Amino acid sequence: MLDGMNDVDTNLPVTSGAANVAPVLRFAPSPNGYLHLGHAYSALFNDRLARELGGRLILRIEDIDPQRSRREFEAAILEDLEWLGVTWEEPVRRQSEHFADYELALERLNEMGLLYPCFCTRTDIANAVSSLHDWPLDPDGSPLYPGTCKRLSAEDRARRTGSGLHAGLRLDMSAALALAQDRIGWSEYGEASEPRDVTAEPALWGDVLLARKDVPTSYHLAVVVDDALQGVTDVARGMDLFSATSLHRLLQNLLDLPAPNYRHHRLIEDDEGAKLSKSQRSPALRELRAQGVSAAQVRRRLGFQI
Ligand code: GLU
């Protein structure tokens, strides 16, 4: 049986991750813009699921990136969710309050010999792979890291650090795979009530960056640490993050963290926005509101009954 699989409770339309624990779900927007219909679908999906499962919904603001996160967007997110009729458990969680937890996780991976510092810029990586024929891309479309800094000698590393160069931290994927359990997978519900087993393919991500030069963590590390800290049993998010789950499951495995159920839901087409908006193809919820569209109309259009 896969890690994280649990008995099915036949009284419920859908089943929750951890046996005997009230399900915990989360909606986790990044405050770098206004919420659109795609966010609305995800928030409503989580909200409905939390009610169906008799669970709690956490709102987590994913604000680790100081360049892109803005308090005004966070305020707008809360306002738009309230308008939409989504209810969450207070207090609102913020990733920026958990940097110490991310650091501990990095220390742990480092002690396991799984991290190395990387001084490369994006341009360095692009240059390094430009002459390599058919160099593979990761699921986000970035070239896999070619391992330049993995091959640096200890002296070289010390010299670069000594001269004030900033480094990110990369996961040594082959070492990580060697340490992890043979087969890592997860229970994938999609939008269905019964799960299927998915085998994780973390190698697709190569030596992924787990801490950036400018931010002492990364999306992948932060989300895994937070889901565990907050006791999330069911991660419901868009299909665009399906591939990221392979990496998240590897990190959970290495850090001994529980495996939530995953529910990757459909993505919303522009068309849905066009049908609601008088003027634009992919409007923000607040623009729809300004045009006189009601929250009930948005919910109906996205397939949620009032
Ligand atoms: N913060 C991410 C986003 O806004 C979502 C992350 C997640 O649900 O794991 O796309």
mmCIF file of C-alpha atoms and ligand atoms in Angstrom:
data_model
loop_
_atom_site.group_PDB
_atom_site.id
_atom_site.type_symbol
_atom_site.label_atom_id
_atom_site.label_comp_id
_atom_site.label_asym_id
_atom_site.label_seq_id
_atom_site.Cartn_x
_atom_site.Cartn_y
_atom_site.Cartn_z
ATOM 1 C CA MET A 1 0.000 0.000 0.000
ATOM 2 C CA LEU A 2 1.194 3.474 -0.781
ATOM 3 C CA ASP A 3 2.354 5.757 1.952
ATOM 4 C CA GLY A 4 -0.639 7.938 2.845
ATOM 5 C CA MET A 5 -3.358 5.561 1.664
ATOM 6 C CA ASN A 6 -6.120 5.045 4.162
ATOM 7 C CA ASP A 7 -9.243 3.017 4.497
ATOM 8 C CA VAL A 8 -12.239 4.408 2.724
ATOM 9 C CA ASP A 9 -14.991 5.709 5.005
ATOM 10 C CA THR A 10 -18.092 4.723 3.114
ATOM 11 C CA ASN A 11 -20.261 7.279 4.939
ATOM 12 C CA LEU A 12 -18.572 10.124 3.156
ATOM 13 C CA PRO A 13 -18.761 11.105 -0.482
ATOM 14 C CA VAL A 14 -15.034 11.672 -0.429
ATOM 15 C CA THR A 15 -12.430 10.371 1.986
ATOM 16 C CA SER A 16 -9.873 12.238 4.012
ATOM 17 C CA GLY A 17 -6.139 11.610 4.328
ATOM 18 C CA ALA A 18 -5.402 10.758 7.920
ATOM 19 C CA ALA A 19 -7.559 8.240 9.716
ATOM 20 C CA ASN A 20 -9.315 9.551 12.841
ATOM 21 C CA VAL A 21 -8.206 13.111 12.263
ATOM 22 C CA ALA A 22 -10.613 15.834 11.188
ATOM 23 C CA PRO A 23 -9.573 16.698 7.643
ATOM 24 C CA VAL A 24 -7.585 19.885 7.164
ATOM 25 C CA LEU A 25 -7.583 21.660 3.816
ATOM 26 C CA ARG A 26 -5.893 24.803 2.704
ATOM 27 C CA PHE A 27 -6.222 27.456 0.055
ATOM 28 C CA ALA A 28 -2.785 28.956 -0.510
ATOM 29 C CA PRO A 29 -2.693 31.985 -2.803
ATOM 30 C CA SER A 30 0.415 34.061 -3.467
ATOM 31 C CA PRO A 31 -0.248 37.767 -2.839
ATOM 32 C CA ASN A 32 1.312 38.970 -6.074
ATOM 33 C CA GLY A 33 -1.863 39.955 -7.893
ATOM 34 C CA TYR A 34 -5.649 39.923 -7.711
ATOM 35 C CA LEU A 35 -7.644 36.698 -7.594
ATOM 36 C CA HIS A 36 -9.029 35.487 -10.917
ATOM 37 C CA LEU A 37 -11.621 32.863 -11.764
ATOM 38 C CA GLY A 38 -9.020 30.075 -11.518
ATOM 39 C CA HIS A 39 -8.348 31.042 -7.905
ATOM 40 C CA ALA A 40 -12.079 31.285 -7.267
ATOM 41 C CA TYR A 41 -12.535 27.716 -8.514
ATOM 42 C CA SER A 42 -9.761 26.455 -6.258
ATOM 43 C CA ALA A 43 -11.029 28.326 -3.204
ATOM 44 C CA LEU A 44 -14.624 27.151 -3.748
ATOM 45 C CA PHE A 45 -13.432 23.592 -4.361
ATOM 46 C CA ASN A 46 -11.547 23.596 -1.048
ATOM 47 C CA ASP A 47 -14.424 25.276 0.768
ATOM 48 C CA ARG A 48 -16.956 22.709 -0.473
ATOM 49 C CA LEU A 49 -14.660 19.789 0.242
ATOM 50 C CA ALA A 50 -13.975 21.001 3.785
ATOM 51 C CA ARG A 51 -17.727 21.083 4.424
ATOM 52 C CA GLU A 52 -18.347 17.689 2.803
ATOM 53 C CA LEU A 53 -15.560 16.101 4.829
ATOM 54 C CA GLY A 54 -16.513 17.846 8.057
ATOM 55 C CA GLY A 55 -13.050 19.398 8.085
ATOM 56 C CA ARG A 56 -11.341 22.770 8.477
ATOM 57 C CA LEU A 57 -10.147 25.137 5.790
ATOM 58 C CA ILE A 58 -6.971 27.099 6.373
ATOM 59 C CA LEU A 59 -6.104 30.203 4.382
ATOM 60 C CA ARG A 60 -2.352 30.396 3.831
ATOM 61 C CA ILE A 61 -0.798 33.443 2.230
ATOM 62 C CA GLU A 62 2.300 32.303 0.324
ATOM 63 C CA ASP A 63 4.368 35.436 0.689
ATOM 64 C CA ILE A 64 7.966 34.212 0.742
ATOM 65 C CA ASP A 65 8.943 36.387 -2.207
ATOM 66 C CA PRO A 66 9.506 39.956 -0.961
ATOM 67 C CA GLN A 67 9.905 41.297 -4.506
ATOM 68 C CA ARG A 68 6.476 40.173 -5.630
ATOM 69 C CA SER A 69 4.326 39.952 -2.485
ATOM 70 C CA ARG A 70 2.324 42.998 -1.491
ATOM 71 C CA ARG A 71 0.128 43.603 1.546
ATOM 72 C CA GLU A 72 -2.471 45.342 -0.628
ATOM 73 C CA PHE A 73 -2.889 42.147 -2.659
ATOM 74 C CA GLU A 74 -3.274 40.159 0.544
ATOM 75 C CA ALA A 75 -6.032 42.509 1.717
ATOM 76 C CA ALA A 76 -7.705 42.196 -1.686
ATOM 77 C CA ILE A 77 -7.540 38.381 -1.495
ATOM 78 C CA LEU A 78 -9.363 38.347 1.854
ATOM 79 C CA GLU A 79 -11.970 40.774 0.569
ATOM 80 C CA ASP A 80 -12.565 38.784 -2.648
ATOM 81 C CA LEU A 81 -12.851 35.477 -0.780
ATOM 82 C CA GLU A 82 -15.376 36.951 1.631
ATOM 83 C CA TRP A 83 -17.367 38.296 -1.300
ATOM 84 C CA LEU A 84 -17.281 34.862 -2.904
ATOM 85 C CA GLY A 85 -18.663 33.304 0.285
ATOM 86 C CA VAL A 86 -15.597 31.242 1.198
ATOM 87 C CA THR A 87 -15.072 30.758 4.937
ATOM 88 C CA TRP A 88 -11.778 29.832 6.527
ATOM 89 C CA GLU A 89 -10.391 29.225 9.971
ATOM 90 C CA GLU A 90 -8.715 32.181 11.690
ATOM 91 C CA PRO A 91 -5.953 33.163 11.992
ATOM 92 C CA VAL A 92 -4.777 33.546 8.430
ATOM 93 C CA ARG A 93 -1.413 31.776 8.079
ATOM 94 C CA ARG A 94 1.534 33.467 6.385
ATOM 95 C CA GLN A 95 4.620 31.759 5.021
ATOM 96 C CA SER A 96 6.737 34.788 5.908
ATOM 97 C CA GLU A 97 6.217 33.811 9.573
ATOM 98 C CA HIS A 98 7.886 30.418 9.040
ATOM 99 C CA PHE A 99 11.370 31.129 7.765
ATOM 100 C CA ALA A 100 12.859 29.507 10.896
ATOM 101 C CA ASP A 101 10.963 26.282 10.114
ATOM 102 C CA TYR A 102 12.226 26.250 6.541
ATOM 103 C CA GLU A 103 15.755 26.765 7.830
ATOM 104 C CA LEU A 104 15.426 23.753 10.134
ATOM 105 C CA ALA A 105 14.274 21.588 7.240
ATOM 106 C CA LEU A 106 17.228 22.763 5.153
ATOM 107 C CA GLU A 107 19.608 21.994 8.022
ATOM 108 C CA ARG A 108 18.187 18.517 8.233
ATOM 109 C CA LEU A 109 18.621 17.883 4.507
ATOM 110 C CA ASN A 110 22.117 19.343 4.718
ATOM 111 C CA GLU A 111 23.055 17.015 7.569
ATOM 112 C CA MET A 112 21.883 14.151 5.385
ATOM 113 C CA GLY A 113 24.412 15.323 2.769
ATOM 114 C CA LEU A 114 21.691 16.194 0.266
ATOM 115 C CA LEU A 115 22.342 19.888 -0.379
ATOM 116 C CA TYR A 116 25.059 21.859 -2.108
ATOM 117 C CA PRO A 117 25.498 25.604 -2.620
ATOM 118 C CA CYS A 118 24.911 26.966 -6.106
ATOM 119 C CA PHE A 119 26.278 30.306 -7.286
ATOM 120 C CA CYS A 120 24.874 30.130 -10.830
ATOM 121 C CA THR A 121 22.587 32.726 -12.343
ATOM 122 C CA ARG A 122 19.872 31.772 -14.826
ATOM 123 C CA THR A 123 22.152 33.068 -17.570
ATOM 124 C CA ASP A 124 25.022 30.866 -16.366
ATOM 125 C CA ILE A 125 22.728 27.850 -16.603
ATOM 126 C CA ALA A 126 21.378 28.841 -20.023
ATOM 127 C CA ASN A 127 24.959 29.276 -21.291
ATOM 128 C CA ALA A 128 26.093 25.981 -19.804
ATOM 129 C CA VAL A 129 23.354 23.995 -21.530
ATOM 130 C CA SER A 130 23.208 25.949 -24.800
ATOM 131 C CA SER A 131 25.713 23.718 -26.561
ATOM 132 C CA LEU A 132 24.251 20.488 -25.167
ATOM 133 C CA HIS A 133 21.947 18.865 -27.659
ATOM 134 C CA ASP A 134 18.362 18.170 -26.463
ATOM 135 C CA TRP A 135 19.120 19.104 -22.868
ATOM 136 C CA PRO A 136 16.042 18.130 -20.795
ATOM 137 C CA LEU A 137 13.680 20.662 -19.229
ATOM 138 C CA ASP A 138 11.984 20.315 -15.849
ATOM 139 C CA PRO A 139 8.148 20.233 -15.660
ATOM 140 C CA ASP A 140 8.125 24.051 -15.373
ATOM 141 C CA GLY A 141 10.068 24.355 -18.618
ATOM 142 C CA SER A 142 13.430 25.381 -17.129
ATOM 143 C CA PRO A 143 16.567 23.486 -18.151
ATOM 144 C CA LEU A 144 17.583 20.836 -15.640
ATOM 145 C CA TYR A 145 20.514 22.065 -13.617
ATOM 146 C CA PRO A 146 23.693 20.841 -15.341
ATOM 147 C CA GLY A 147 25.556 20.293 -12.068
ATOM 148 C CA THR A 148 28.154 23.057 -12.472
ATOM 149 C CA CYS A 149 28.354 23.934 -8.767
ATOM 150 C CA LYS A 150 28.064 20.341 -7.647
ATOM 151 C CA ARG A 151 31.518 19.803 -9.103
ATOM 152 C CA LEU A 152 33.148 22.767 -7.326
ATOM 153 C CA SER A 153 35.964 21.891 -4.943
ATOM 154 C CA ALA A 154 35.635 22.816 -1.260
ATOM 155 C CA GLU A 155 38.311 25.513 -1.811
ATOM 156 C CA ASP A 156 36.410 26.985 -4.720
ATOM 157 C CA ARG A 157 33.217 27.127 -2.680
ATOM 158 C CA ALA A 158 34.996 28.786 0.223
ATOM 159 C CA ARG A 159 36.660 31.305 -2.096
ATOM 160 C CA ARG A 160 33.379 32.294 -3.719
ATOM 161 C CA THR A 161 31.585 32.619 -0.406
ATOM 162 C CA GLY A 162 34.547 34.562 1.017
ATOM 163 C CA SER A 163 34.387 37.039 -1.835
ATOM 164 C CA GLY A 164 30.780 37.828 -0.909
ATOM 165 C CA LEU A 165 28.987 35.804 -3.596
ATOM 166 C CA HIS A 166 25.520 34.680 -2.596
ATOM 167 C CA ALA A 167 24.572 31.037 -3.048
ATOM 168 C CA GLY A 168 21.284 29.197 -3.306
ATOM 169 C CA LEU A 169 20.966 25.581 -2.128
ATOM 170 C CA ARG A 170 20.235 22.711 -4.476
ATOM 171 C CA LEU A 171 19.033 19.219 -3.744
ATOM 172 C CA ASP A 172 21.438 16.532 -4.917
ATOM 173 C CA MET A 173 18.722 14.514 -6.648
ATOM 174 C CA SER A 174 20.692 11.319 -7.197
ATOM 175 C CA ALA A 175 21.773 11.245 -3.525
ATOM 176 C CA ALA A 176 18.192 11.995 -2.450
ATOM 177 C CA LEU A 177 16.765 9.194 -4.578
ATOM 178 C CA ALA A 178 19.351 6.799 -3.177
ATOM 179 C CA LEU A 179 18.208 7.652 0.373
ATOM 180 C CA ALA A 180 14.474 7.693 -0.267
ATOM 181 C CA GLN A 181 12.182 4.674 -0.133
ATOM 182 C CA ASP A 182 12.140 2.540 -3.274
ATOM 183 C CA ARG A 183 8.830 3.717 -4.512
ATOM 184 C CA ILE A 184 7.224 6.996 -3.569
ATOM 185 C CA GLY A 185 3.711 7.775 -4.623
ATOM 186 C CA TRP A 186 0.487 9.379 -3.553
ATOM 187 C CA SER A 187 -3.266 8.945 -3.494
ATOM 188 C CA GLU A 188 -4.702 11.113 -6.235
ATOM 189 C CA TYR A 189 -8.402 11.899 -6.133
ATOM 190 C CA GLY A 190 -8.549 14.519 -8.850
ATOM 191 C CA GLU A 191 -12.179 15.615 -8.597
ATOM 192 C CA ALA A 192 -13.416 12.080 -7.972
ATOM 193 C CA SER A 193 -14.490 10.370 -4.763
ATOM 194 C CA GLU A 194 -12.131 7.408 -5.120
ATOM 195 C CA PRO A 195 -8.360 7.710 -5.302
ATOM 196 C CA ARG A 196 -5.887 6.176 -7.697
ATOM 197 C CA ASP A 197 -2.244 5.480 -6.876
ATOM 198 C CA VAL A 198 0.273 7.676 -8.641
ATOM 199 C CA THR A 199 3.971 6.895 -8.702
ATOM 200 C CA ALA A 200 6.101 9.976 -8.062
ATOM 201 C CA GLU A 201 8.777 10.934 -10.570
ATOM 202 C CA PRO A 202 10.937 13.406 -8.664
ATOM 203 C CA ALA A 203 13.928 12.859 -10.974
ATOM 204 C CA LEU A 204 12.080 14.991 -13.543
ATOM 205 C CA TRP A 205 13.097 18.013 -11.453
ATOM 206 C CA GLY A 206 16.822 17.277 -11.354
ATOM 207 C CA ASP A 207 18.932 19.147 -8.784
ATOM 208 C CA VAL A 208 16.131 21.536 -7.903
ATOM 209 C CA LEU A 209 16.755 24.771 -5.996
ATOM 210 C CA LEU A 210 15.442 24.495 -2.427
ATOM 211 C CA ALA A 211 16.684 27.866 -1.216
ATOM 212 C CA ARG A 212 17.106 30.852 -3.464
ATOM 213 C CA LYS A 213 19.904 33.400 -3.285
ATOM 214 C CA ASP A 214 17.488 36.166 -2.344
ATOM 215 C CA VAL A 215 14.990 34.099 -0.300
ATOM 216 C CA PRO A 216 16.179 31.442 2.179
ATOM 217 C CA THR A 217 13.631 28.880 0.939
ATOM 218 C CA SER A 218 11.708 27.982 -2.207
ATOM 219 C CA TYR A 219 8.073 27.312 -3.053
ATOM 220 C CA HIS A 220 8.626 23.534 -2.981
ATOM 221 C CA LEU A 221 10.290 23.415 0.421
ATOM 222 C CA ALA A 222 7.976 25.956 2.058
ATOM 223 C CA VAL A 223 4.787 24.262 0.909
ATOM 224 C CA VAL A 224 5.909 20.838 2.162
ATOM 225 C CA VAL A 225 6.985 22.174 5.565
ATOM 226 C CA ASP A 226 3.781 24.202 5.984
ATOM 227 C CA ASP A 227 1.432 21.421 4.939
ATOM 228 C CA ALA A 228 3.019 19.266 7.648
ATOM 229 C CA LEU A 229 3.127 22.012 10.313
ATOM 230 C CA GLN A 230 -0.496 22.868 9.708
ATOM 231 C CA GLY A 231 -1.634 19.239 9.681
ATOM 232 C CA VAL A 232 -3.000 19.432 6.134
ATOM 233 C CA THR A 233 -4.584 16.089 5.246
ATOM 234 C CA ASP A 234 -5.921 16.964 1.796
ATOM 235 C CA VAL A 235 -4.136 19.217 -0.663
ATOM 236 C CA ALA A 236 -6.602 20.446 -3.296
ATOM 237 C CA ARG A 237 -5.000 22.623 -5.970
ATOM 238 C CA GLY A 238 -4.859 23.051 -9.744
ATOM 239 C CA MET A 239 -3.589 20.476 -12.225
ATOM 240 C CA ASP A 240 -0.722 22.845 -13.028
ATOM 241 C CA LEU A 241 0.914 21.644 -9.782
ATOM 242 C CA PHE A 242 0.495 17.927 -10.477
ATOM 243 C CA SER A 243 4.164 17.433 -11.426
ATOM 244 C CA ALA A 244 5.344 19.418 -8.413
ATOM 245 C CA THR A 245 3.702 16.783 -6.202
ATOM 246 C CA SER A 246 6.373 14.263 -7.232
ATOM 247 C CA LEU A 247 8.971 16.504 -5.695
ATOM 248 C CA HIS A 248 6.828 17.314 -2.674
ATOM 249 C CA ARG A 249 6.398 13.629 -1.938
ATOM 250 C CA LEU A 250 10.164 13.089 -2.153
ATOM 251 C CA LEU A 251 10.790 15.945 0.304
ATOM 252 C CA GLN A 252 8.124 14.596 2.670
ATOM 253 C CA ASN A 253 9.751 11.202 2.493
ATOM 254 C CA LEU A 254 13.237 12.575 3.235
ATOM 255 C CA LEU A 255 11.997 14.800 6.062
ATOM 256 C CA ASP A 256 9.727 12.119 7.565
ATOM 257 C CA LEU A 257 6.597 14.184 7.050
ATOM 258 C CA PRO A 258 3.130 12.707 6.563
ATOM 259 C CA ALA A 259 1.687 12.290 3.070
ATOM 260 C CA PRO A 260 -1.538 14.193 2.476
ATOM 261 C CA ASN A 261 -4.074 13.090 -0.119
ATOM 262 C CA TYR A 262 -3.844 15.106 -3.298
ATOM 263 C CA ARG A 263 -6.720 16.427 -5.365
ATOM 264 C CA HIS A 264 -5.537 18.191 -8.484
ATOM 265 C CA HIS A 265 -8.557 19.885 -9.975
ATOM 266 C CA ARG A 266 -9.264 21.213 -13.441
ATOM 267 C CA LEU A 267 -7.986 24.578 -14.578
ATOM 268 C CA ILE A 268 -10.421 27.276 -15.597
ATOM 269 C CA GLU A 269 -10.485 28.297 -19.258
ATOM 270 C CA ASP A 270 -10.470 31.924 -20.371
ATOM 271 C CA ASP A 271 -13.834 31.198 -21.912
ATOM 272 C CA GLU A 272 -15.469 31.004 -18.481
ATOM 273 C CA GLY A 273 -14.290 34.543 -17.776
ATOM 274 C CA ALA A 274 -15.391 35.773 -21.174
ATOM 275 C CA LYS A 275 -18.912 34.532 -20.520
ATOM 276 C CA LEU A 276 -19.064 36.483 -17.272
ATOM 277 C CA SER A 277 -17.274 39.614 -18.338
ATOM 278 C CA LYS A 278 -18.567 42.336 -20.589
ATOM 279 C CA SER A 279 -15.157 43.447 -21.695
ATOM 280 C CA GLN A 280 -12.299 41.144 -20.889
ATOM 281 C CA ARG A 281 -11.189 37.599 -21.361
ATOM 282 C CA SER A 282 -9.493 36.859 -18.050
ATOM 283 C CA PRO A 283 -10.800 39.387 -15.555
ATOM 284 C CA ALA A 284 -9.975 39.594 -11.890
ATOM 285 C CA LEU A 285 -12.869 38.859 -9.533
ATOM 286 C CA ARG A 286 -12.947 42.494 -8.478
ATOM 287 C CA GLU A 287 -13.333 43.591 -12.085
ATOM 288 C CA LEU A 288 -16.292 41.267 -12.492
ATOM 289 C CA ARG A 289 -17.739 42.687 -9.294
ATOM 290 C CA ALA A 290 -17.278 46.231 -10.611
ATOM 291 C CA GLN A 291 -19.170 45.208 -13.755
ATOM 292 C CA GLY A 292 -22.105 44.119 -11.628
ATOM 293 C CA VAL A 293 -21.517 40.350 -11.725
ATOM 294 C CA SER A 294 -22.694 38.750 -8.468
ATOM 295 C CA ALA A 295 -20.841 36.163 -6.396
ATOM 296 C CA ALA A 296 -23.741 33.765 -7.002
ATOM 297 C CA GLN A 297 -23.236 34.133 -10.769
ATOM 298 C CA VAL A 298 -19.522 33.375 -10.421
ATOM 299 C CA ARG A 299 -20.237 30.322 -8.277
ATOM 300 C CA ARG A 300 -22.851 29.044 -10.714
ATOM 301 C CA ARG A 301 -20.644 29.621 -13.739
ATOM 302 C CA LEU A 302 -17.892 27.579 -12.039
ATOM 303 C CA GLY A 303 -20.305 24.762 -11.234
ATOM 304 C CA PHE A 304 -20.862 25.398 -7.520
ATOM 305 C CA GLN A 305 -24.394 25.560 -6.285
ATOM 306 C CA ILE A 306 -25.216 28.550 -4.109
HETATM 307 N N1 GLU B 1 0.838 29.583 -3.892
HETATM 308 C C1 GLU B 1 0.546 28.768 -5.041
HETATM 309 C C2 GLU B 1 -0.190 29.585 -6.084
HETATM 310 O O1 GLU B 1 -0.745 30.621 -5.768
HETATM 311 C C3 GLU B 1 -0.286 27.549 -4.716
HETATM 312 C C4 GLU B 1 0.519 26.544 -4.038
HETATM 313 C C5 GLU B 1 -0.173 25.251 -3.650
HETATM 314 O O2 GLU B 1 -1.408 25.188 -3.612
HETATM 315 O O3 GLU B 1 0.549 24.317 -3.348
HETATM 316 O O4 GLU B 1 -0.210 29.163 -7.215
#
